[in-house]
Coordinates of C-alpha atoms in Angstrom, one line a residue:
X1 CA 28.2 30.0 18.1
X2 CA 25.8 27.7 15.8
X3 CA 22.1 28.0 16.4
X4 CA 20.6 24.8 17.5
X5 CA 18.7 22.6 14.9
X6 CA 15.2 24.5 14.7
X7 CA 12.4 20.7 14.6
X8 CA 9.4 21.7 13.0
X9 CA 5.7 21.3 15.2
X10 CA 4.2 18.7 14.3
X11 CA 0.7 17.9 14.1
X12 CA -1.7 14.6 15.8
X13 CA -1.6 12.8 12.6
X14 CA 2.4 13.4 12.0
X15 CA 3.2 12.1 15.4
X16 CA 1.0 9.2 15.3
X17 CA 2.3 8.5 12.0
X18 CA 5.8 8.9 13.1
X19 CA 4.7 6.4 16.2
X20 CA 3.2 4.0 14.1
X21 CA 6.9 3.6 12.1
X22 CA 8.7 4.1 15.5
X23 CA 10.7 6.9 14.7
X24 CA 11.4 9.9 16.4
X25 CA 8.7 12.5 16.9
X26 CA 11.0 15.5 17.1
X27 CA 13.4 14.2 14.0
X28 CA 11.3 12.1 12.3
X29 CA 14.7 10.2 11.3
X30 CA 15.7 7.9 14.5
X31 CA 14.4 5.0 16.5
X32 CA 12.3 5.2 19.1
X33 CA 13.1 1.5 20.5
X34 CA 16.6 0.2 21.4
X35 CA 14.6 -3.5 21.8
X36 CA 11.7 -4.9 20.4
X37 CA 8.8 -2.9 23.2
X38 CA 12.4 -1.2 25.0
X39 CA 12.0 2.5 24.4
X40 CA 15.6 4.0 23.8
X41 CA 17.4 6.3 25.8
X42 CA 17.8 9.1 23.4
X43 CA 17.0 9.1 19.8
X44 CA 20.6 8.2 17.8
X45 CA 19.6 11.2 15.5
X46 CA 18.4 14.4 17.6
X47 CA 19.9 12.8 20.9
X48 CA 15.9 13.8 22.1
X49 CA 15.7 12.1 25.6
X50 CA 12.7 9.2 25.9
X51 CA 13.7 8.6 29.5
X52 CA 10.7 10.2 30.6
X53 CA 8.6 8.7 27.9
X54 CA 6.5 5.9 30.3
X55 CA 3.7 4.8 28.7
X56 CA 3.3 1.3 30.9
X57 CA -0.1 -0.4 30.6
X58 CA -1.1 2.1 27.9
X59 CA -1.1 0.4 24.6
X60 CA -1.7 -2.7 25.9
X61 CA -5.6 -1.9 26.1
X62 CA -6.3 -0.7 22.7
X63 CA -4.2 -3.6 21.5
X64 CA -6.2 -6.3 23.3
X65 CA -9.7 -4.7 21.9
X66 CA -8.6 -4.8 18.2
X67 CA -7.0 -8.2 17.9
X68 CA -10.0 -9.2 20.6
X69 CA -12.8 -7.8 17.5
X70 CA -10.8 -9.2 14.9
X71 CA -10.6 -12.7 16.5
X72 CA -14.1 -13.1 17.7
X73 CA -15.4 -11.8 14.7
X74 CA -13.1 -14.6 12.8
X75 CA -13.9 -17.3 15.4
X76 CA -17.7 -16.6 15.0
X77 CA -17.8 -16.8 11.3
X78 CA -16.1 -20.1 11.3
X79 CA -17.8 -21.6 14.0
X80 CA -21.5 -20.5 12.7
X81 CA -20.1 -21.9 9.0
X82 CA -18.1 -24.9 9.3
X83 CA -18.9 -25.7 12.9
X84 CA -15.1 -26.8 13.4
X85 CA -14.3 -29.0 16.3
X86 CA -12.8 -27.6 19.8
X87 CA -9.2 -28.3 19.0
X88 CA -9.7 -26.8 15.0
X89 CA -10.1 -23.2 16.5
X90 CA -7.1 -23.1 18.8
X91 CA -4.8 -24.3 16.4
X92 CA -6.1 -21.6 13.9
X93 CA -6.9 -18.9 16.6
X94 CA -3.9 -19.3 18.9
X95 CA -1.1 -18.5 16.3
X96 CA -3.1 -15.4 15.4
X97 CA -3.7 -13.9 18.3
X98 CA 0.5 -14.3 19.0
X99 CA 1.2 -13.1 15.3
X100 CA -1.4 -10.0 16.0
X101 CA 0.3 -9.2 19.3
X102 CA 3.7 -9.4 17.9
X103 CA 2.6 -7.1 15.1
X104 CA 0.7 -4.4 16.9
X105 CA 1.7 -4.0 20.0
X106 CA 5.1 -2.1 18.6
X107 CA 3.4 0.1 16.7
X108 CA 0.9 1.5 18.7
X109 CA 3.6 2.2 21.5
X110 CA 5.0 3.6 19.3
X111 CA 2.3 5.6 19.0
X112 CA 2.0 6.6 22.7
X113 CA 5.2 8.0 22.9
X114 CA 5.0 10.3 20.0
X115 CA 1.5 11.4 21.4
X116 CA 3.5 11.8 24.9
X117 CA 6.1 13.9 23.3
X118 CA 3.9 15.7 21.1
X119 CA 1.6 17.0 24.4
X120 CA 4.8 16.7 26.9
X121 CA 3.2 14.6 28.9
X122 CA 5.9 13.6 30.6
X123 CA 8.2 14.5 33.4
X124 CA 10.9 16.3 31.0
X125 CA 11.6 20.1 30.6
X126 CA 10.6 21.7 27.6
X127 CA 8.2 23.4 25.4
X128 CA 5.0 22.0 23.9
X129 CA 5.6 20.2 20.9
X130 CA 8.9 18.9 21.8
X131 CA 11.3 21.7 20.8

């Protein structure tokens, strides 16, 4: 009989670095998502299960503060500098705010289900730190 694969713990910073690339917090090695935000069924590497792995509203939050600061903070120095008109700042503003989404959302998903896995937060059986 073959001993099954020992995955080492892992610490905060590994699993939200491993998030952050969307790969597998146990293996390190597979995808997380099957989609662009659709969270796989099992990773293609490990086979670790993500069907408990619900993290819903949860990055969404975070995500809206950051791009939120980073906007305002943009919009503000523009506006108190050039004084652009109205229709100036949605057409610079707008694009961003989709291209920051598109960008960050992923990765701090990502992010939540490492965490998730990390703490087993989730419905699954197993041992703390995902083995």
């Amino acid at each position: 009989m073959s001993e099954p694969h020992q995955f080492p713990e892992r610490t905060s910073r590994e699993l939200m670095s491993l998030g952050l690339k969307g790969r597998c917090p146990r293996c390190g090695a597979g995808s997380i998502f099957s989609g662009y935000l659709k969270i796989a069924e099992a990773c293609p590497v490990c086979k670790l299960g993500f069907g408990g792995h619900d993290v819903g509203d949860g990055p969404v939050v975070p995500a809206m503060l950051l791009i939120g600061a980073i906007v305002v903070g943009l919009a503000l120095y523009v506006e108190l500098t050039w004084e652009p008109a109205l229709w100036v700042h949605l057409v610079m503003w707008l694009p961003m705010v989709v291209a920051l989404v598109l960008m960050i959302l992923p990765r701090i998903k990502g992010i939540a289900v490492a965490l998730q896995h990390g703490y087993r937060s989730t419905e699954e059986e197993g041992r703390i730190g995902g083995h």
